[in-house]
Amino acid sequence: MAQDHDHPHDDDHHHDHEHGSELSEMQIRVRALESILTEKGYVEPAALDAIIEAYETKIGPHNGARVVAKAWTDPAFRQALLKDATKAIGTLGHVSRVGDHLVAVENTAERHNMVVCTLCSCYPWEMLGLPPVWYKAAPYRSRAVKDPRGVLADFGVTLPSDTEIRVWDSTAETRFLVLPMRPNGTEGWSEQQLAELVTRDSMIGTGFPKAPGSPS
Amino acid sequence: MAQDHDHPHDDDHHHDHEHGSELSEMQIRVRALESILTEKGYVEPAALDAIIEAYETKIGPHNGARVVAKAWTDPAFRQALLKDATKAIGTLGHVSRVGDHLVAVENTAERHNMVVCTLCSCYPWEMLGLPPVWYKAAPYRSRAVKDPRGVLADFGVTLPSDTEIRVWDSTAETRFLVLPMRPNGTEGWSEQQLAELVTRDSMIGTGFPKAPGSPS
Amino acid sequence: MNGVHDMGGMDGFGKVEAEPNEPMFHEQWEGRVLALVRAMGAAGAFNIDTSRFYREALPPHVYLSSSYYKKWLLGLEDLLVDKGFVDADEVKAGHALKETKAPRRGKFTADQVERIMVRGAFGRPAPAPAKFKAGDRVRARNIHPATHTRLPRYVRGHVGIVERDHGCHVFPDSASMEAGENPQWLYTVVFDSAELWGADADPTVKISIDAFEPYLEPI
Amino acid sequence: MNGVHDMGGMDGFGKVEAEPNEPMFHEQWEGRVLALVRAMGAAGAFNIDTSRFYREALPPHVYLSSSYYKKWLLGLEDLLVDKGFVDADEVKAGHALKETKAPRRGKFTADQVERIMVRGAFGRPAPAPAKFKAGDRVRARNIHPATHTRLPRYVRGHVGIVERDHGCHVFPDSASMEAGENPQWLYTVVFDSAELWGADADPTVKISIDAFEPYLEPI
């Protein structure tokens, strides 16, 4: 069908972000709105700069990775995390930003968890940073709840055919963090070493942690 | 909300048919496909001309109007039409083109019928001609089955609040023709006079026949 | 497929806007597209269900932002390329480059126009007795085929009453896949508005679809 | 509303395409839009549910063809105009022309940034006991509000099991209309894939949503 091969009207299939002219139009438009809101005294440009800087520097998947590595090495923390992730993470000095109602869900040999937001783009920002475009886009949002194995195939991920897949649709202000399985061959590793193996996608459920010794 | 007032980004809400440049691009593209199909011997331009001419001259709501007027004046025909519209219309010499499985549905004081095709644009071409753009467009297709009174309001049509509304979604190769109520004040009128009152929309169920003496 | 074409009950598309004295075609090319689709269909390059499926399978944002006949053109191009009647290079070049693949009924010529001005006949002899009769309560099955179907999402899982029996017809779910006509009984099934749209629905409204027998289960 | 944003289970959008080494923003203006939305929300011009509703209410073809942050910008413009914080003429002119309408919490300044880097708290004291508990079988109601809701279409009418109780939370259906927080119990409800997608569904898959109590009925 139309999606599957090089069709003559592919030029109609564009999205905005592929058009340079569109982008500069957007820049002008956003700048205009910022001017209005600044002139009217609702915001100040320095505050906007500070918000962007905070997103760029203070959040990101390194936060989630440290939580996962801790859970891999500390059974009591793992238990506490699965019981109440917000509370458990709040006890860690190095991750201060965590919202209410964060739920950690554990992958096992029997069950794989995968997180989606079919209605918009809900995502555990404090743990993973801003979501990637694919997480917010129609292919993932539409298919994750109906054909999760097909979605995983798009990521090159294959699960045993008898593994249960649990899809969590983030339809409220709860947020979900997948606790992936600890890779084999990491016995005795430190939390910091383990954290290096934890990928963003492994905490969404569309990937696995890196194997020890794989290219970083 | 966005649809209800003059919003600054109305320029984003355009559809293709509002763009002159798009249209000439379309003309080039259609001409190219016609050339290919002609050169490959699938079609001949004269046959395409003849198809278009047939649509432009041989079908149209005048066919449906004559059927309705006949049903208003001939009780036996009305009965036959409601029982099997294809067969009944086949007995009329002047309307030779009628497909199988045409179903006529009768408006009464108690029940109003309205026809839609939510999935595409199914419509009784032989009786009514090609459907108008609104019939094929998303607002009508999406709302007719859920909010038919709201749709009727868009046409300026109001029904008594206790009139039953029956919406026929044309999801197969059956086709539906609404037999509207005969206007008051037309006693003794000829079939031809009556046919002048029968509008296309009255046979879809989004309008009424014209009243006697109203501007034609 | 659960495509954006299946829009019964969706919100957000705005008001219905009728155009006074609307012309049959707004641009000359629209009539040409209509004629090309009818002619290629009549030549036997595809059946009506396949052509519908190709329009439904356009990318959703293209489906929603294209005019009606533009969707017809895009679907036709995709279909002719996929089925081997036209090559993508030919569409780019704007003229024939490859060999012709003969359509099932051969070239469409002007003398055949009268034939196609009457809608095709889709009734077929019954391969089996009807499972349902007027008055029966039935549930529309909760099916979600990735391919073409004529059971709209808004009725799936809901209970209605069989009102009419239309005999056996070509089954679009099969025909669209070029998997044969597979005739099936066809019924008008009527639903209360509250069954489809919940307790707040307008109680004076009833909605019917025409449903093929495989879409229905007894209750 | 049954908008095109409610796309769980729809077909036709193609494959998931991940971008290797994706930057946080693809264009400088994207970060600016994010910051404007966060700042205006923090100033009290709107709550998160209202801002979601304005994005959902974009015309469907605009929703599907716009990039993520473009949707944010378009929704923000619509919202600020509708709520009287900005005038449409100001958006056209690109600078302030009318009086300022004070947002609920006043100007958003740089010293408040740290506060908004933690997600807002939506848990609220319970106004009434919970109707359901873990293990209960419940049916997602068949509701079709024209306004904002967080009950996706693909579960409506279907039966699942209550798995977790999250306490009481702000109810988006009310908050989005600025009709108060109206806290409601929130549950994780899990569905078998066959219940949602029919007999052909992958039997190893289960899907959960987080459902507010008014979305559920006992069975």
Coordinates of N, CA, C and O in Angstrom, one line a residue, chain C residues 18-170:
Chain C
A18 N -22.7 23.8 2.9 CA -23.2 23.6 1.5 C -22.9 24.8 0.6 O -23.0 25.9 1.0
E19 N -22.5 24.5 -0.6 CA -22.2 25.5 -1.6 C -23.5 25.8 -2.5 O -23.9 24.8 -3.2
P20 N -24.0 27.0 -2.5 CA -25.2 27.2 -3.3 C -24.8 27.0 -4.8 O -23.7 27.4 -5.2
N21 N -25.7 26.4 -5.6 CA -25.5 26.3 -7.0 C -24.1 25.6 -7.3 O -23.4 26.0 -8.2
E22 N -23.8 24.6 -6.5 CA -22.5 23.9 -6.7 C -22.4 23.3 -8.1 O -23.3 22.6 -8.6
P23 N -21.3 23.6 -8.8 CA -21.2 22.9 -10.1 C -20.9 21.4 -10.0 O -20.4 21.0 -8.9
M24 N -21.1 20.7 -11.1 CA -20.8 19.2 -11.0 C -19.3 19.0 -10.7 O -18.9 18.2 -9.9
F25 N -18.4 19.8 -11.4 CA -17.0 19.7 -11.1 C -16.5 21.1 -10.9 O -16.9 22.1 -11.5
H26 N -15.6 21.3 -9.9 CA -15.0 22.6 -9.7 C -13.8 22.9 -10.6 O -13.5 24.1 -10.8
E27 N -13.2 21.9 -11.1 CA -12.1 22.1 -12.0 C -12.2 21.0 -13.1 O -12.7 19.9 -12.8
Q28 N -11.7 21.3 -14.2 CA -11.8 20.4 -15.4 C -11.2 19.0 -15.1 O -11.8 18.0 -15.4
W29 N -10.1 19.0 -14.3 CA -9.4 17.7 -14.1 C -10.3 16.8 -13.2 O -10.0 15.6 -13.2
E30 N -11.2 17.3 -12.4 CA -11.9 16.4 -11.5 C -12.8 15.5 -12.4 O -12.8 14.3 -12.0
G31 N -13.4 16.0 -13.4 CA -14.2 15.1 -14.3 C -13.3 14.0 -14.9 O -13.7 12.9 -15.1
R32 N -12.1 14.5 -15.3 CA -11.2 13.6 -15.9 C -10.8 12.4 -15.0 O -10.6 11.3 -15.4
V33 N -10.6 12.8 -13.7 CA -10.2 11.7 -12.7 C -11.4 10.7 -12.6 O -11.2 9.5 -12.6
L34 N -12.6 11.3 -12.4 CA -13.7 10.4 -12.3 C -13.8 9.5 -13.5 O -14.0 8.3 -13.4
A35 N -13.6 10.0 -14.7 CA -13.7 9.2 -15.9 C -12.6 8.1 -16.0 O -12.8 7.0 -16.3
L36 N -11.4 8.5 -15.6 CA -10.3 7.6 -15.5 C -10.6 6.4 -14.6 O -10.3 5.2 -14.9
V37 N -11.1 6.7 -13.4 CA -11.4 5.7 -12.4 C -12.5 4.8 -13.0 O -12.4 3.5 -12.9
R38 N -13.5 5.4 -13.5 CA -14.6 4.5 -14.1 C -14.1 3.7 -15.2 O -14.5 2.5 -15.3
A39 N -13.3 4.2 -16.1 CA -12.9 3.5 -17.3 C -11.9 2.4 -16.9 O -12.0 1.3 -17.4
M40 N -11.0 2.6 -16.0 CA -10.0 1.6 -15.6 C -10.7 0.5 -14.8 O -10.4 -0.7 -14.9
G41 N -11.7 0.9 -14.0 CA -12.5 -0.1 -13.3 C -13.3 -1.0 -14.3 O -13.3 -2.2 -14.2
A42 N -13.9 -0.3 -15.3 CA -14.7 -1.0 -16.3 C -13.8 -1.9 -17.2 O -14.2 -3.0 -17.7
A43 N -12.5 -1.5 -17.4 CA -11.6 -2.3 -18.1 C -11.2 -3.6 -17.4 O -10.6 -4.5 -17.9
G44 N -11.5 -3.6 -16.1 CA -11.2 -4.8 -15.3 C -9.9 -4.7 -14.5 O -9.3 -5.7 -14.0
A45 N -9.3 -3.5 -14.4 CA -8.1 -3.3 -13.7 C -8.3 -3.5 -12.1 O -7.3 -3.8 -11.4
F46 N -9.5 -3.2 -11.7 CA -9.8 -3.3 -10.2 C -11.3 -3.4 -10.0 O -12.0 -3.0 -11.0
N47 N -11.7 -3.8 -8.9 CA -13.1 -3.7 -8.5 C -13.3 -2.5 -7.6 O -12.4 -1.9 -7.1
I48 N -14.6 -2.2 -7.3 CA -14.9 -1.0 -6.6 C -14.3 -1.1 -5.1 O -13.9 0.0 -4.6
D49 N -14.3 -2.3 -4.6 CA -13.8 -2.4 -3.2 C -12.3 -2.2 -3.1 O -11.8 -1.5 -2.1
T50 N -11.6 -2.7 -4.1 CA -10.2 -2.4 -4.1 C -9.9 -0.9 -4.2 O -9.0 -0.4 -3.5
S51 N -10.6 -0.3 -5.1 CA -10.4 1.2 -5.3 C -10.7 1.9 -4.0 O -10.0 2.9 -3.6
R52 N -11.7 1.5 -3.3 CA -12.0 2.2 -2.0 C -10.9 2.0 -1.0 O -10.5 2.9 -0.3
F53 N -10.4 0.7 -1.0 CA -9.3 0.4 0.0 C -8.1 1.3 -0.3 O -7.4 1.8 0.7
Y54 N -7.8 1.5 -1.5 CA -6.6 2.4 -1.8 C -6.8 3.8 -1.4 O -5.8 4.5 -1.0
R55 N -8.0 4.3 -1.5 CA -8.2 5.7 -1.0 C -8.1 5.7 0.5 O -7.6 6.6 1.1
E56 N -8.7 4.7 1.2 CA -8.6 4.6 2.6 C -7.2 4.5 3.2 O -6.9 4.9 4.3
A57 N -6.3 3.9 2.3 CA -5.0 3.6 2.8 C -4.0 4.8 2.5 O -2.8 4.7 2.8
L58 N -4.6 5.9 1.9 CA -3.7 7.1 1.8 C -3.3 7.5 3.2 O -4.0 7.3 4.2
P59 N -2.1 8.1 3.4 CA -1.7 8.6 4.7 C -2.8 9.5 5.3 O -3.4 10.3 4.6
P60 N -3.2 9.3 6.6 CA -4.3 10.0 7.1 C -4.3 11.5 6.9 O -5.3 12.1 6.7
H61 N -3.1 12.1 7.1 CA -3.2 13.6 6.9 C -3.4 13.9 5.5 O -4.0 15.0 5.2
V62 N -3.0 13.1 4.5 CA -3.3 13.3 3.1 C -4.8 13.1 2.9 O -5.4 13.9 2.2
Y63 N -5.3 12.1 3.4 CA -6.8 11.8 3.3 C -7.6 13.0 3.7 O -8.5 13.5 3.1
L64 N -7.2 13.6 4.9 CA -8.0 14.7 5.5 C -7.8 16.0 4.8 O -8.6 16.9 4.9
S65 N -6.6 16.2 4.2 CA -6.4 17.5 3.6 C -6.5 17.6 2.1 O -6.4 18.6 1.5
S66 N -6.9 16.5 1.5 CA -7.0 16.5 0.0 C -8.5 16.6 -0.3 O -9.4 16.1 0.3
S67 N -8.7 17.3 -1.5 CA -10.1 17.3 -2.0 C -10.5 15.9 -2.4 O -9.7 15.0 -2.6
Y68 N -11.8 15.8 -2.6 CA -12.4 14.5 -3.0 C -11.7 13.8 -4.2 O -11.2 12.7 -4.1
Y69 N -11.7 14.6 -5.3 CA -11.1 14.0 -6.5 C -9.6 13.8 -6.4 O -9.0 13.0 -7.1
K70 N -9.0 14.6 -5.6 CA -7.5 14.4 -5.4 C -7.3 13.1 -4.7 O -6.4 12.3 -5.1
K71 N -8.1 12.7 -3.7 CA -8.0 11.4 -3.1 C -8.3 10.3 -4.2 O -7.6 9.3 -4.2
W72 N -9.2 10.5 -5.1 CA -9.4 9.5 -6.1 C -8.2 9.4 -7.0 O -7.8 8.3 -7.3
L73 N -7.6 10.5 -7.3 CA -6.4 10.4 -8.2 C -5.2 9.7 -7.4 O -4.6 8.8 -8.0
L74 N -5.0 10.1 -6.2 CA -3.9 9.5 -5.4 C -4.1 8.0 -5.2 O -3.2 7.2 -5.4
G75 N -5.3 7.6 -4.9 CA -5.7 6.2 -4.7 C -5.5 5.5 -6.0 O -5.0 4.3 -6.1
L76 N -5.9 6.1 -7.1 CA -5.8 5.4 -8.4 C -4.3 5.2 -8.8 O -3.9 4.1 -9.3
E77 N -3.5 6.2 -8.6 CA -2.1 6.1 -8.9 C -1.5 4.9 -8.1 O -0.8 4.1 -8.7
D78 N -1.7 4.9 -6.8 CA -1.2 3.9 -6.0 C -1.6 2.5 -6.4 O -0.8 1.6 -6.5
L79 N -2.9 2.4 -6.7 CA -3.5 1.1 -7.1 C -2.9 0.6 -8.4 O -2.4 -0.6 -8.5
L80 N -2.8 1.5 -9.4 CA -2.3 1.0 -10.7 C -0.8 0.7 -10.6 O -0.4 -0.3 -11.3
V81 N -0.1 1.3 -9.8 CA 1.3 1.0 -9.6 C 1.4 -0.3 -8.9 O 2.1 -1.3 -9.3
D82 N 0.7 -0.5 -7.8 CA 0.8 -1.7 -7.0 C 0.4 -2.9 -7.8 O 1.0 -4.0 -7.6
K83 N -0.6 -2.8 -8.7 CA -1.1 -3.9 -9.4 C -0.4 -4.1 -10.7 O -0.7 -5.0 -11.5
G84 N 0.6 -3.3 -11.0 CA 1.5 -3.5 -12.2 C 0.9 -3.0 -13.5 O 1.5 -3.3 -14.5
F85 N -0.2 -2.2 -13.4 CA -0.7 -1.6 -14.7 C 0.2 -0.4 -15.1 O 0.2 -0.1 -16.3
V86 N 0.7 0.2 -14.2 CA 1.6 1.4 -14.5 C 2.8 1.3 -13.6 O 2.7 0.8 -12.5
D87 N 3.9 1.8 -14.1 CA 5.2 1.8 -13.3 C 5.4 3.2 -12.6 O 5.0 4.2 -13.2
A88 N 5.9 3.2 -11.4 CA 6.2 4.5 -10.8 C 7.0 5.4 -11.6 O 6.8 6.6 -11.6
D89 N 7.9 4.8 -12.4 CA 8.7 5.7 -13.3 C 7.9 6.3 -14.4 O 8.2 7.4 -14.8
E90 N 6.9 5.6 -14.8 CA 6.0 6.2 -15.8 C 5.2 7.4 -15.3 O 5.1 8.4 -15.9
V91 N 4.8 7.2 -14.0 CA 4.0 8.4 -13.4 C 5.0 9.6 -13.3 O 4.5 10.7 -13.6
K92 N 6.2 9.3 -12.9 CA 7.2 10.4 -12.8 C 7.4 11.1 -14.2 O 7.5 12.3 -14.4
A93 N 7.6 10.2 -15.2 CA 7.9 10.7 -16.6 C 6.7 11.3 -17.3 O 6.8 12.1 -18.2
G94 N 5.5 10.9 -16.9 CA 4.3 11.4 -17.6 C 4.0 10.7 -18.9 O 3.1 11.2 -19.6
H95 N 4.7 9.7 -19.2 CA 4.2 8.9 -20.4 C 4.7 7.4 -20.2 O 5.5 7.1 -19.3
A96 N 4.2 6.6 -21.1 CA 4.4 5.2 -21.0 C 5.8 4.8 -21.3 O 6.5 5.3 -22.2
L97 N 6.4 3.9 -20.5 CA 7.8 3.5 -20.7 C 7.9 1.9 -20.7 O 8.8 1.4 -21.2
K98 N 6.9 1.3 -20.1 CA 7.0 -0.2 -19.9 C 5.9 -0.9 -20.7 O 5.0 -0.2 -21.2
E99 N 5.9 -2.2 -20.7 CA 4.9 -3.0 -21.3 C 3.6 -2.8 -20.7 O 3.5 -2.6 -19.5
T100 N 2.5 -3.1 -21.5 CA 1.2 -3.0 -20.9 C 0.8 -4.4 -20.3 O 1.1 -5.4 -20.8
K101 N 0.2 -4.3 -19.1 CA -0.4 -5.5 -18.5 C -1.9 -5.5 -18.9 O -2.6 -4.5 -18.4
A102 N -2.4 -6.4 -19.6 CA -3.7 -6.4 -20.1 C -4.7 -6.5 -18.9 O -4.6 -7.4 -18.1
P103 N -5.6 -5.5 -18.8 CA -6.7 -5.7 -17.7 C -7.7 -6.7 -18.1 O -7.7 -7.1 -19.3
R104 N -8.4 -7.2 -17.2 CA -9.2 -8.4 -17.3 C -10.2 -8.3 -18.5 O -10.4 -9.2 -19.2
R105 N -10.8 -7.1 -18.7 CA -11.8 -7.0 -19.7 C -11.3 -6.2 -20.9 O -12.1 -5.8 -21.8
G106 N -10.0 -5.8 -21.0 CA -9.4 -5.2 -22.1 C -9.8 -3.7 -22.2 O -10.4 -3.1 -21.3
K107 N -9.3 -3.0 -23.2 CA -9.4 -1.6 -23.4 C -10.8 -1.1 -23.2 O -11.8 -1.7 -23.7
F108 N -11.0 0.0 -22.5 CA -12.3 0.6 -22.3 C -12.5 1.6 -23.5 O -11.8 2.6 -23.6
T109 N -13.6 1.4 -24.2 CA -13.8 2.2 -25.4 C -15.2 2.9 -25.2 O -16.0 2.6 -24.4
A110 N -15.4 3.9 -26.1 CA -16.5 4.8 -26.0 C -17.9 4.1 -26.1 O -18.9 4.5 -25.5
D111 N -17.9 3.0 -26.8 CA -19.2 2.3 -27.0 C -19.6 1.6 -25.7 O -20.7 1.1 -25.6
Q112 N -18.8 1.5 -24.7 CA -19.2 0.9 -23.5 C -19.7 1.8 -22.4 O -20.0 1.4 -21.3
V113 N -19.7 3.1 -22.7 CA -20.1 4.1 -21.7 C -21.5 3.9 -21.1 O -21.7 3.9 -19.9
E114 N -22.4 3.6 -22.0 CA -23.8 3.4 -21.6 C -23.9 2.3 -20.5 O -24.6 2.5 -19.5
R115 N -23.1 1.3 -20.7 CA -23.1 0.2 -19.7 C -22.8 0.6 -18.3 O -23.4 0.2 -17.3
I116 N -21.8 1.5 -18.2 CA -21.3 1.8 -16.9 C -22.1 2.9 -16.2 O -21.9 3.3 -15.1
M117 N -23.1 3.5 -16.9 CA -23.9 4.5 -16.3 C -25.0 3.9 -15.4 O -25.7 4.6 -14.7
V118 N -25.2 2.6 -15.4 CA -26.0 2.0 -14.5 C -25.1 1.3 -13.5 O -24.1 0.6 -13.8
R119 N -25.4 1.5 -12.2 CA -24.6 0.9 -11.1 C -24.5 -0.6 -11.3 O -25.4 -1.3 -11.7
G120 N -23.3 -1.1 -11.0 CA -23.1 -2.5 -11.1 C -24.0 -3.3 -10.2 O -24.5 -2.8 -9.2
A121 N -24.2 -4.6 -10.6 CA -25.1 -5.4 -9.8 C -24.2 -6.3 -8.8 O -23.3 -6.9 -9.2
F122 N -24.5 -6.2 -7.5 CA -23.7 -6.9 -6.5 C -24.5 -8.0 -5.9 O -23.9 -8.7 -5.0
G123 N -25.7 -8.2 -6.2 CA -26.5 -9.3 -5.7 C -26.0 -10.6 -6.3 O -25.6 -10.7 -7.5
R124 N -26.0 -11.7 -5.5 CA -25.5 -13.0 -6.0 C -26.3 -14.1 -5.4 O -27.0 -13.9 -4.4
P125 N -26.3 -15.3 -6.1 CA -27.1 -16.4 -5.5 C -26.6 -16.8 -4.1 O -25.4 -16.6 -3.9
A126 N -27.5 -17.2 -3.3 CA -27.1 -17.5 -1.9 C -26.4 -18.8 -1.8 O -26.9 -19.9 -2.3
P127 N -25.2 -18.9 -1.3 CA -24.5 -20.1 -1.1 C -25.0 -20.9 0.1 O -24.6 -22.1 0.3
A128 N -25.7 -20.3 1.0 CA -26.2 -20.9 2.2 C -27.4 -20.2 2.7 O -27.6 -19.0 2.3
P129 N -28.2 -20.8 3.5 CA -29.4 -20.1 4.1 C -29.0 -18.9 5.0 O -27.9 -18.9 5.5
A130 N -29.8 -17.9 5.1 CA -29.6 -16.8 5.9 C -29.6 -17.2 7.4 O -30.4 -18.0 7.8
K131 N -28.7 -16.6 8.2 CA -28.6 -17.0 9.6 C -29.6 -16.1 10.4 O -30.0 -16.4 11.5
F132 N -29.9 -14.9 9.8 CA -30.8 -14.0 10.6 C -32.0 -13.6 9.8 O -32.0 -13.8 8.6
K133 N -33.0 -13.1 10.5 CA -34.2 -12.7 9.8 C -34.7 -11.4 10.5 O -34.2 -11.1 11.6
A134 N -35.5 -10.7 9.8 CA -36.0 -9.4 10.4 C -36.6 -9.6 11.8 O -37.3 -10.6 12.0
G135 N -36.2 -8.7 12.7 CA -36.7 -8.8 14.1 C -35.6 -9.4 15.0 O -35.7 -9.2 16.2
D136 N -34.6 -10.1 14.4 CA -33.6 -10.7 15.3 C -32.7 -9.6 15.9 O -32.4 -8.7 15.3
R137 N -32.4 -9.9 17.2 CA -31.4 -9.0 17.8 C -30.0 -9.6 17.5 O -29.8 -10.8 17.7
V138 N -29.1 -8.7 17.1 CA -27.8 -9.2 16.8 C -26.7 -8.2 17.4 O -27.1 -7.0 17.6
R139 N -25.5 -8.7 17.5 CA -24.4 -7.8 18.0 C -23.5 -7.7 16.8 O -23.1 -8.7 16.2
A140 N -23.1 -6.4 16.5 CA -22.0 -6.2 15.5 C -20.7 -6.7 16.2 O -20.4 -6.3 17.3
R141 N -20.0 -7.5 15.5 CA -18.8 -8.1 16.0 C -17.7 -7.1 16.3 O -17.6 -6.1 15.5
N142 N -16.9 -7.3 17.3 CA -15.8 -6.4 17.5 C -14.6 -6.9 16.7 O -13.7 -7.6 17.2
I143 N -14.6 -6.6 15.5 CA -13.5 -7.0 14.6 C -12.6 -5.8 14.2 O -13.2 -4.6 14.2
H144 N -11.4 -6.0 14.0 CA -10.5 -4.9 13.6 C -9.5 -5.3 12.5 O -8.3 -5.3 12.7
P145 N -10.0 -5.7 11.4 CA -9.1 -6.2 10.3 C -8.2 -5.1 9.8 O -8.7 -3.9 9.8
A146 N -7.0 -5.4 9.5 CA -6.1 -4.4 9.0 C -6.4 -4.1 7.5 O -6.0 -3.1 7.0
T147 N -7.2 -4.9 6.9 CA -7.6 -4.7 5.5 C -9.0 -4.0 5.4 O -9.6 -3.6 6.4
H148 N -9.6 -4.0 4.2 CA -10.8 -3.3 4.0 C -12.0 -4.0 4.6 O -12.2 -5.2 4.5
T149 N -12.8 -3.2 5.3 CA -14.1 -3.7 5.8 C -15.1 -2.6 5.7 O -14.8 -1.4 5.7
R150 N -16.4 -3.0 5.7 CA -17.5 -2.0 5.6 C -18.3 -2.0 6.9 O -19.4 -1.6 7.0
L151 N -17.7 -2.5 8.0 CA -18.3 -2.4 9.3 C -17.7 -1.3 10.1 O -16.6 -1.4 10.6
P152 N -18.4 -0.2 10.2 CA -17.8 1.0 10.8 C -17.5 0.8 12.3 O -18.2 0.0 13.0
R153 N -16.5 1.4 12.8 CA -16.1 1.3 14.2 C -17.2 1.6 15.1 O -17.3 1.0 16.2
Y154 N -18.0 2.6 14.8 CA -18.9 3.1 15.8 C -20.0 2.2 16.2 O -20.7 2.4 17.2
V155 N -20.2 1.1 15.4 CA -21.3 0.1 15.8 C -20.7 -1.2 16.4 O -21.4 -2.0 16.9
R156 N -19.3 -1.3 16.3 CA -18.8 -2.6 16.7 C -19.0 -2.9 18.2 O -18.8 -2.0 19.0
G157 N -19.4 -4.1 18.5 CA -19.7 -4.4 19.9 C -21.1 -4.1 20.3 O -21.6 -4.4 21.4
H158 N -21.9 -3.4 19.5 CA -23.2 -2.9 19.9 C -24.3 -3.7 19.3 O -24.2 -4.4 18.3
V159 N -25.5 -3.7 20.0 CA -26.6 -4.5 19.7 C -27.7 -3.8 18.9 O -28.0 -2.6 19.3
G160 N -28.1 -4.4 17.8 CA -29.2 -3.8 17.1 C -30.2 -4.8 16.6 O -30.1 -6.0 17.0
I161 N -31.1 -4.4 15.8 CA -32.2 -5.3 15.4 C -32.1 -5.4 13.8 O -32.0 -4.4 13.1
V162 N -32.2 -6.6 13.4 CA -32.3 -6.8 11.9 C -33.6 -6.3 11.4 O -34.7 -6.7 11.9
E163 N -33.5 -5.5 10.4 CA -34.8 -4.8 9.9 C -35.1 -5.3 8.5 O -36.3 -5.5 8.2
R164 N -34.1 -5.5 7.6 CA -34.4 -5.9 6.3 C -33.3 -6.9 5.9 O -32.2 -6.8 6.4
D165 N -33.7 -7.8 5.0 CA -32.8 -8.7 4.4 C -32.7 -8.4 2.9 O -33.7 -8.3 2.2
H166 N -31.5 -8.1 2.5 CA -31.2 -7.6 1.1 C -30.8 -8.8 0.2 O -30.3 -8.5 -0.9
G167 N -30.8 -10.0 0.6 CA -30.3 -11.1 -0.2 C -28.7 -11.2 0.0 O -28.1 -10.6 0.9
C168 N -28.1 -12.0 -0.9 CA -26.7 -12.1 -0.8 C -26.0 -11.2 -1.8 O -26.4 -11.0 -2.9
H169 N -24.8 -10.6 -1.3 CA -24.1 -9.7 -2.1 C -22.6 -10.0 -2.0 O -22.1 -10.7 -1.1
V170 N -21.9 -9.5 -3.0 CA -20.4 -9.6 -3.0 C -19.9 -9.0 -1.7 O -20.3 -8.0 -1.2

